[in-house]
PDB file of C-alpha atoms in Angstrom:
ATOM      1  CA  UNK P 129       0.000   0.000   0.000  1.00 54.00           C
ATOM      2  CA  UNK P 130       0.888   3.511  -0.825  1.00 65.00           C
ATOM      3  CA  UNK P 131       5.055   4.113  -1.433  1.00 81.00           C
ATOM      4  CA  UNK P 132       6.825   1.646   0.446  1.00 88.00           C
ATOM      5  CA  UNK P 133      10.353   3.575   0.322  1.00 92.00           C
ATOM      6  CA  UNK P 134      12.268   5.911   2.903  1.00 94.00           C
ATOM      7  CA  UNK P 135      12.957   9.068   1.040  1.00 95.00           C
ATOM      8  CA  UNK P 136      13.653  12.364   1.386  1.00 95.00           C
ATOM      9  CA  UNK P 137      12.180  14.694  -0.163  1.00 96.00           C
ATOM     10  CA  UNK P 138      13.656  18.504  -0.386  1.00 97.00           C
ATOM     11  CA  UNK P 139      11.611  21.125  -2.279  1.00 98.00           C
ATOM     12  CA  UNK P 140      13.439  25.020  -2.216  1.00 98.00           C
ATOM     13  CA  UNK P 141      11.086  27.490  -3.616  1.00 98.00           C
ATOM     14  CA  UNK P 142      12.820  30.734  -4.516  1.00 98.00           C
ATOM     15  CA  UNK P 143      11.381  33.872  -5.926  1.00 97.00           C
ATOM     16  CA  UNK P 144      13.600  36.707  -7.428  1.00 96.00           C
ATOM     17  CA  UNK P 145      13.614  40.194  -7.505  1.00 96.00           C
ATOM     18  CA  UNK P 146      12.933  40.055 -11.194  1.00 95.00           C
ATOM     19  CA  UNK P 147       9.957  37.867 -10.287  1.00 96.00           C
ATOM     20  CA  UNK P 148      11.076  34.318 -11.405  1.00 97.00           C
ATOM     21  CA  UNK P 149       9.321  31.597  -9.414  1.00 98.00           C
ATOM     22  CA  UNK P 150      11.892  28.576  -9.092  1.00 97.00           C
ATOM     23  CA  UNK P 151      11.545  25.087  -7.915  1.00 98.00           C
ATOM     24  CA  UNK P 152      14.033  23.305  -6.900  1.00 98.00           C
ATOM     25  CA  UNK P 153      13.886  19.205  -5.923  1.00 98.00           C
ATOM     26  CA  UNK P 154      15.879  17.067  -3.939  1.00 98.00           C
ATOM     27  CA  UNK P 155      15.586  13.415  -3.377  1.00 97.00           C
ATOM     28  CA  UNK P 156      17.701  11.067  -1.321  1.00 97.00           C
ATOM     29  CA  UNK P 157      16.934   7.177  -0.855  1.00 97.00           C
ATOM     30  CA  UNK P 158      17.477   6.945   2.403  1.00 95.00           C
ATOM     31  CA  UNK P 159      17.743   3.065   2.427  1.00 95.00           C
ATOM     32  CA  UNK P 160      21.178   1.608   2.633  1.00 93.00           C
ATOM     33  CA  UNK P 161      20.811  -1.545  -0.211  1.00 92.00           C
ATOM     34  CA  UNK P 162      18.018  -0.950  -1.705  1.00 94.00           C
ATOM     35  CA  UNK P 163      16.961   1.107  -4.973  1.00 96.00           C
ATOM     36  CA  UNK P 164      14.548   3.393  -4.551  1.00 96.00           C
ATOM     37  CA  UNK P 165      12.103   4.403  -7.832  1.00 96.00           C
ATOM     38  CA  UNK P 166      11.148   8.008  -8.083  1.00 96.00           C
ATOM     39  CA  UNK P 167       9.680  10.808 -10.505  1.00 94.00           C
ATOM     40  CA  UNK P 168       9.005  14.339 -10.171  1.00 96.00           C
ATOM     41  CA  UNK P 169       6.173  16.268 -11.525  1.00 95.00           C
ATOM     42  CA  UNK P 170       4.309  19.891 -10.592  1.00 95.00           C
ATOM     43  CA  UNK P 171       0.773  20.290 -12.077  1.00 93.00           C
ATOM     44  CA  UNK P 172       0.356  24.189 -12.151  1.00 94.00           C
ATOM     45  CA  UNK P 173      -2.592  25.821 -13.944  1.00 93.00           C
ATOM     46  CA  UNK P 174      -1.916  29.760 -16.129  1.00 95.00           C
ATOM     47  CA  UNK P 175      -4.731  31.603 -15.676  1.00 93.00           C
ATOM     48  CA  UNK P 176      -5.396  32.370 -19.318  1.00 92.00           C
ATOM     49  CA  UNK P 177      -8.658  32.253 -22.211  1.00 90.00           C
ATOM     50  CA  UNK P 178      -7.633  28.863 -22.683  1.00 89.00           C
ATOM     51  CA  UNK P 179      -9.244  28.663 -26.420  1.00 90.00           C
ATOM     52  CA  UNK P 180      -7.330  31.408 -27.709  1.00 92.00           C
ATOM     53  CA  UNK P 181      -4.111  30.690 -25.817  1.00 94.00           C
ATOM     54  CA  UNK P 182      -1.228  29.184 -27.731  1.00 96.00           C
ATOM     55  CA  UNK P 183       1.305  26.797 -26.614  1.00 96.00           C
ATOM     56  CA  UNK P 184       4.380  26.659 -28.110  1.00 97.00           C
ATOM     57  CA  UNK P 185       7.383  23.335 -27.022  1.00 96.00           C
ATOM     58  CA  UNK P 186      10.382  24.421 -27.069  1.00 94.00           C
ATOM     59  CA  UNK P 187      11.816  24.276 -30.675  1.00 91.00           C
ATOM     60  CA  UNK P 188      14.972  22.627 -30.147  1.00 87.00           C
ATOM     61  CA  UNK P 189      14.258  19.483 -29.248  1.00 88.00           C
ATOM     62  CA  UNK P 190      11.775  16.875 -31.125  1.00 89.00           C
ATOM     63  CA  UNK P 191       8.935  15.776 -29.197  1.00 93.00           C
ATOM     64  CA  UNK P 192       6.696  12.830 -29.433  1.00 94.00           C
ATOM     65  CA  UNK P 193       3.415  13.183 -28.409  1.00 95.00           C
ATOM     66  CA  UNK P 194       2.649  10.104 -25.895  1.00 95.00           C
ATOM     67  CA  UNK P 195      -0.379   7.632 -27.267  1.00 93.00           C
ATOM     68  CA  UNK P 196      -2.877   6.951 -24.287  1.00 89.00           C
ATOM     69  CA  UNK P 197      -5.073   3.957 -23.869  1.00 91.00           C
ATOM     70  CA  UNK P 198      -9.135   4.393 -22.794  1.00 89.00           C
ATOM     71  CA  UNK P 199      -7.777   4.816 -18.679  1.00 88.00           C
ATOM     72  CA  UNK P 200      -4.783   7.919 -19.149  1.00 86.00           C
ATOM     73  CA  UNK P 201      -2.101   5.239 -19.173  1.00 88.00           C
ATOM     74  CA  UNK P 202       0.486   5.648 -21.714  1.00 91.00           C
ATOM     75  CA  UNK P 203       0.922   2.657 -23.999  1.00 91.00           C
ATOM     76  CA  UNK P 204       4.251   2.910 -24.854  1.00 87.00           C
ATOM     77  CA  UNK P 205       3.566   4.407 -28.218  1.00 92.00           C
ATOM     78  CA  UNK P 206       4.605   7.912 -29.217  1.00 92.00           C
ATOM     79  CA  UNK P 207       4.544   9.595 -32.751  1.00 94.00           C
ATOM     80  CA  UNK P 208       6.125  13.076 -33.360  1.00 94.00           C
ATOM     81  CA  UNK P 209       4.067  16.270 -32.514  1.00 94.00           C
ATOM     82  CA  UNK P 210       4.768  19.165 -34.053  1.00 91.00           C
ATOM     83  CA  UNK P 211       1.585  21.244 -33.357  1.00 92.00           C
ATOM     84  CA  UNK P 212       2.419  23.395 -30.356  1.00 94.00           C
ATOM     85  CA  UNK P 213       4.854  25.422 -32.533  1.00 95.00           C
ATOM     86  CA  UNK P 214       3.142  28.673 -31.624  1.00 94.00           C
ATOM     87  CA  UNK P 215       1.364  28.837 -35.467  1.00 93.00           C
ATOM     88  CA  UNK P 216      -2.521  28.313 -34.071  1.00 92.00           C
ATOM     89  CA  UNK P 217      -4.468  28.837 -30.562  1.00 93.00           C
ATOM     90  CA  UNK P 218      -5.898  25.977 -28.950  1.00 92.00           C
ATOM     91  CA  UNK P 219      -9.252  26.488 -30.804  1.00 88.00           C
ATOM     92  CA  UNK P 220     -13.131  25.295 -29.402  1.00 86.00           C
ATOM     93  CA  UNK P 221     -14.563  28.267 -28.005  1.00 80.00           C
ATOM     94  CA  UNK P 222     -14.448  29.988 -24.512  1.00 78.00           C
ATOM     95  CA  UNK P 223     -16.613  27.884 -22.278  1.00 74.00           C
ATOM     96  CA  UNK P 224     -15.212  24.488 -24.336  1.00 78.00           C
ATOM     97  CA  UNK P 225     -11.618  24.805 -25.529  1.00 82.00           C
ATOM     98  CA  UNK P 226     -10.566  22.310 -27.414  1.00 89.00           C
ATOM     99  CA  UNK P 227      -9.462  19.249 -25.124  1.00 89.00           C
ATOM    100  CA  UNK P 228      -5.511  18.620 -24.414  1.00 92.00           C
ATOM    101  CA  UNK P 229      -5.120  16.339 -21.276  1.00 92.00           C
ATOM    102  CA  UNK P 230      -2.075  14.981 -23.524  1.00 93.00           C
ATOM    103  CA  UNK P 231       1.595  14.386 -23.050  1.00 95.00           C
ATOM    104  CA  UNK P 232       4.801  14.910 -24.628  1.00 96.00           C
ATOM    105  CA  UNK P 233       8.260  13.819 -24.608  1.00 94.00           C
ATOM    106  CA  UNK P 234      11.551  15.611 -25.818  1.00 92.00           C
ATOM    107  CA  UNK P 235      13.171  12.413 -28.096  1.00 82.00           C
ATOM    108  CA  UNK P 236      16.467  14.602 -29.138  1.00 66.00           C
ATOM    109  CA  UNK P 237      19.087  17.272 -28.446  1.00 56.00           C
ATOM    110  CA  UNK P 238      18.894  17.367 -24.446  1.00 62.00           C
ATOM    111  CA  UNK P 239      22.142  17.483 -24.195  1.00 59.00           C
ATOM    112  CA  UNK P 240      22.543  20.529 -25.622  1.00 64.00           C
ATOM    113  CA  UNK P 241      19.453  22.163 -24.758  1.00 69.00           C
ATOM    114  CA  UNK P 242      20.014  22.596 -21.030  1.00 84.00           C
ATOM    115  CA  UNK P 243      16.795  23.785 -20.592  1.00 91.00           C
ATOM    116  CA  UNK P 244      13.385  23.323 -22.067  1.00 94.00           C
ATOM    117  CA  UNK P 245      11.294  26.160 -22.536  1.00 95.00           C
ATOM    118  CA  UNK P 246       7.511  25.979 -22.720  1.00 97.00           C
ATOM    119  CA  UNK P 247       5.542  29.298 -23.785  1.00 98.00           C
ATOM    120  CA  UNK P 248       2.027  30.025 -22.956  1.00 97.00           C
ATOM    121  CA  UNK P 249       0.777  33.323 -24.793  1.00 97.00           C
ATOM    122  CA  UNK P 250      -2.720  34.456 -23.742  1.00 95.00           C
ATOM    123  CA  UNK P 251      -3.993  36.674 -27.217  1.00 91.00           C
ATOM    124  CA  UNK P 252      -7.172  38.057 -24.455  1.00 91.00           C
ATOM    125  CA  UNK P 253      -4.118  39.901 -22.108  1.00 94.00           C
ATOM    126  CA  UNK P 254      -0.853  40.066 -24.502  1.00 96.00           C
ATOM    127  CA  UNK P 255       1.070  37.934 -22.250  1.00 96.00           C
ATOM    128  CA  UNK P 256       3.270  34.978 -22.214  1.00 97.00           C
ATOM    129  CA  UNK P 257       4.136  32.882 -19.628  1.00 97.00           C
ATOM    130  CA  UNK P 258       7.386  30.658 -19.622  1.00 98.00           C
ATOM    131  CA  UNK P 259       8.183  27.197 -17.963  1.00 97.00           C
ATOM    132  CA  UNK P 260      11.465  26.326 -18.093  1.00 96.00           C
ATOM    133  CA  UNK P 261      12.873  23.151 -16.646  1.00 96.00           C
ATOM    134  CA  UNK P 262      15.978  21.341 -16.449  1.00 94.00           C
ATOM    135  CA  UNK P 263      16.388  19.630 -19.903  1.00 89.00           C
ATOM    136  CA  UNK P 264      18.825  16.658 -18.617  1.00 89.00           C
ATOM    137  CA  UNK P 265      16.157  15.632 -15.791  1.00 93.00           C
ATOM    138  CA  UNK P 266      12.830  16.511 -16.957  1.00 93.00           C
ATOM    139  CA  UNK P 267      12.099  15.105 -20.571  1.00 92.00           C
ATOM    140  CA  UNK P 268       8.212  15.466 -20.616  1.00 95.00           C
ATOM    141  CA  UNK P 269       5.861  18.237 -20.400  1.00 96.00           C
ATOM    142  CA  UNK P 270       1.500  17.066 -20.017  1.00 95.00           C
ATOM    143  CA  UNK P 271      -0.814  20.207 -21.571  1.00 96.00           C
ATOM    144  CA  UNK P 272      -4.263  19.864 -20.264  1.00 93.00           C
ATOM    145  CA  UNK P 273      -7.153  22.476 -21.113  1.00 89.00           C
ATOM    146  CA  UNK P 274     -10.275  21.478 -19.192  1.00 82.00           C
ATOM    147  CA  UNK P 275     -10.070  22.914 -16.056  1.00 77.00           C
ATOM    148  CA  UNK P 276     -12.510  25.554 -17.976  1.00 68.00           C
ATOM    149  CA  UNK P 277     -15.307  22.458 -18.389  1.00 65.00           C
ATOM    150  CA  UNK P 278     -14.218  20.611 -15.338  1.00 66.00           C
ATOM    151  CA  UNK P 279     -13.622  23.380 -13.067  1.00 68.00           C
ATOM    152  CA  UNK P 280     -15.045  26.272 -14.627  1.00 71.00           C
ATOM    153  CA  UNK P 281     -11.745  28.309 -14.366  1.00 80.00           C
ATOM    154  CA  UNK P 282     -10.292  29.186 -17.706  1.00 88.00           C
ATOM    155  CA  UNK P 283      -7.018  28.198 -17.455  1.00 91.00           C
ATOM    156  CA  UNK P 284      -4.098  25.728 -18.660  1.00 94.00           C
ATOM    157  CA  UNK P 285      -2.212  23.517 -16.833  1.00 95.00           C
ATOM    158  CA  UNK P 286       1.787  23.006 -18.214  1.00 97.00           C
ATOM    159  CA  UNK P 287       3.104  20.539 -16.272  1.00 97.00           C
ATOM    160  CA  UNK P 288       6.979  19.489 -15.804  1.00 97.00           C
ATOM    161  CA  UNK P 289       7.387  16.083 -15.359  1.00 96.00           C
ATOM    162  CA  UNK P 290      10.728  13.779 -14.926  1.00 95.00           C
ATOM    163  CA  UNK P 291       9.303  10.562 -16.210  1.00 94.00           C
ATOM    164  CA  UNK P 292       6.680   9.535 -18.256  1.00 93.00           C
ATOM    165  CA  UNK P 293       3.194   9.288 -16.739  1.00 91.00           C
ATOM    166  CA  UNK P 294       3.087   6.015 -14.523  1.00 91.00           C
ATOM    167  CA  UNK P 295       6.450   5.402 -14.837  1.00 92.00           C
ATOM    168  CA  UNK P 296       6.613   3.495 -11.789  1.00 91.00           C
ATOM    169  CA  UNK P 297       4.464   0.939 -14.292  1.00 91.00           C
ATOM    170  CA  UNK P 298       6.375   2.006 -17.840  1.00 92.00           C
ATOM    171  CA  UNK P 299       9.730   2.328 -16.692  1.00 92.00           C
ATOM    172  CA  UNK P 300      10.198   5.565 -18.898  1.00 92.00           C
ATOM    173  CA  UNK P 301      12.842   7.755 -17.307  1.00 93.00           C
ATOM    174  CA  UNK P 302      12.066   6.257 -14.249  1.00 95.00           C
ATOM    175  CA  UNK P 303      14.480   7.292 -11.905  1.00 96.00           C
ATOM    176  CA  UNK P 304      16.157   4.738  -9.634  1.00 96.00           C
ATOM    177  CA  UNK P 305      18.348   5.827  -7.118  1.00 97.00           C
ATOM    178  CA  UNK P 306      20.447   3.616  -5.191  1.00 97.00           C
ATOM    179  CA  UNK P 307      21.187   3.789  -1.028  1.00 96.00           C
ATOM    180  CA  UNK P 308      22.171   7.206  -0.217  1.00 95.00           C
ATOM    181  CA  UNK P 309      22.206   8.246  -3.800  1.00 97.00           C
ATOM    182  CA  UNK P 310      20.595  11.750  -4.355  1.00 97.00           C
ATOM    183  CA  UNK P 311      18.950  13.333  -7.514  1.00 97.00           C
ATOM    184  CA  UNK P 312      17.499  17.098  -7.795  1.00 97.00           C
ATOM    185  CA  UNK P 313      16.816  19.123 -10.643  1.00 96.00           C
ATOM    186  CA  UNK P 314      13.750  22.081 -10.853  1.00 96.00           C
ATOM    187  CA  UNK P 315      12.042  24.013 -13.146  1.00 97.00           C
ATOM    188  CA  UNK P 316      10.823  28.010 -13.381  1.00 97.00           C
ATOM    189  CA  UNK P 317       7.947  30.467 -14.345  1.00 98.00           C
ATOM    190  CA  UNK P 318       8.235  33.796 -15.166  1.00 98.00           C
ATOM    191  CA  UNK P 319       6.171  36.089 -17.286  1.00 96.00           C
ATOM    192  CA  UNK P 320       8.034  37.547 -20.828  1.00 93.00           C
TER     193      UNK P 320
END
């Protein structure tokens, strides 16, 4: 039942005078012998008109987009996704966007990326906001657009995530970390 592992879990929140919000994470297995499997994800929602928002992955890497069966769970299938390149909106109309509860993985060029920038511009207030996480730990970003059915808040979520959904399951950039090993990386928001 539940996680059946001794970890530690650090999380530094830091906000700067030039009004970056940073996350930073920190994990140490605190089991002598034992691996310890771990991912990292944040789920936090832009207050934006979510059908005429555009999303935009950053450019430098290729992303798949990850195939999901009838209950969320990936199936291990991906196929290239080029459609958040900033060209269109998110489309439906203002009390039903169009639906994105989708994720995606960056397949190339993390090594030289560093980071991985994903922009949010909001056409209703001329604003963009910018997620940028650490390209060598977190691989795969989720867009989902119906908190504004679900919820009734008109917003979209842009979520950072370490490992593919249910990775525990998948095994996709699961992270193991052996006795006293440690891992951290983060991620940041800031308006452009």
């Amino acid at each position: 039942e539940g996680y059946p592992f001794d970890l530690d879990v650090s999380i530094k929140y830091t906000l700067t005078v030039d009004s970056v919000f940073r996350v930073g994470v920190t994990l140490v297995n605190r089991m002598p012998g034992q691996p310890l499997p771990a991912y990292v994800g944040w789920h936090p929602y832009f207050a934006c008109t979510a059908y005429k928002a555009v999303v935009t992955l950053d450019p430098r890497p290729k992303w798949n987009h990850v195939e999901l069966n009838a209950n969320m769970d990936p199936t291990g299938r991906t196929e290239l996704w080029d459609k958040f390149n900033g060209s269109r909106p998110i489309g439906g109309n203002k009390t039903d966007p169009t639906f994105y509860d989708d994720e995606f993985k960056a397949r190339s060029g993390l090594p030289d990326c560093g980071t991985l920038k994903t922009r949010l511009f909001d056409a209703e207030t001329d604003q963009t906001v910018v997620l940028e996480q650490d390209g060598d730990k977190f691989h795969f970003v989720h867009v989902y657009t119906g908190s504004s059915t679900a919820l009734h808040e008109d917003s979209v979520a842009i979520e950072p995530m370490s490992g593919m959904a249910d990775a525990f399951n998948n095994h996709d950039h699961l992270t193991t970390l052996s006795g006293g090993e440690e891992w951290s990386g983060g991620f940041q928001v800031y308006v452009e």
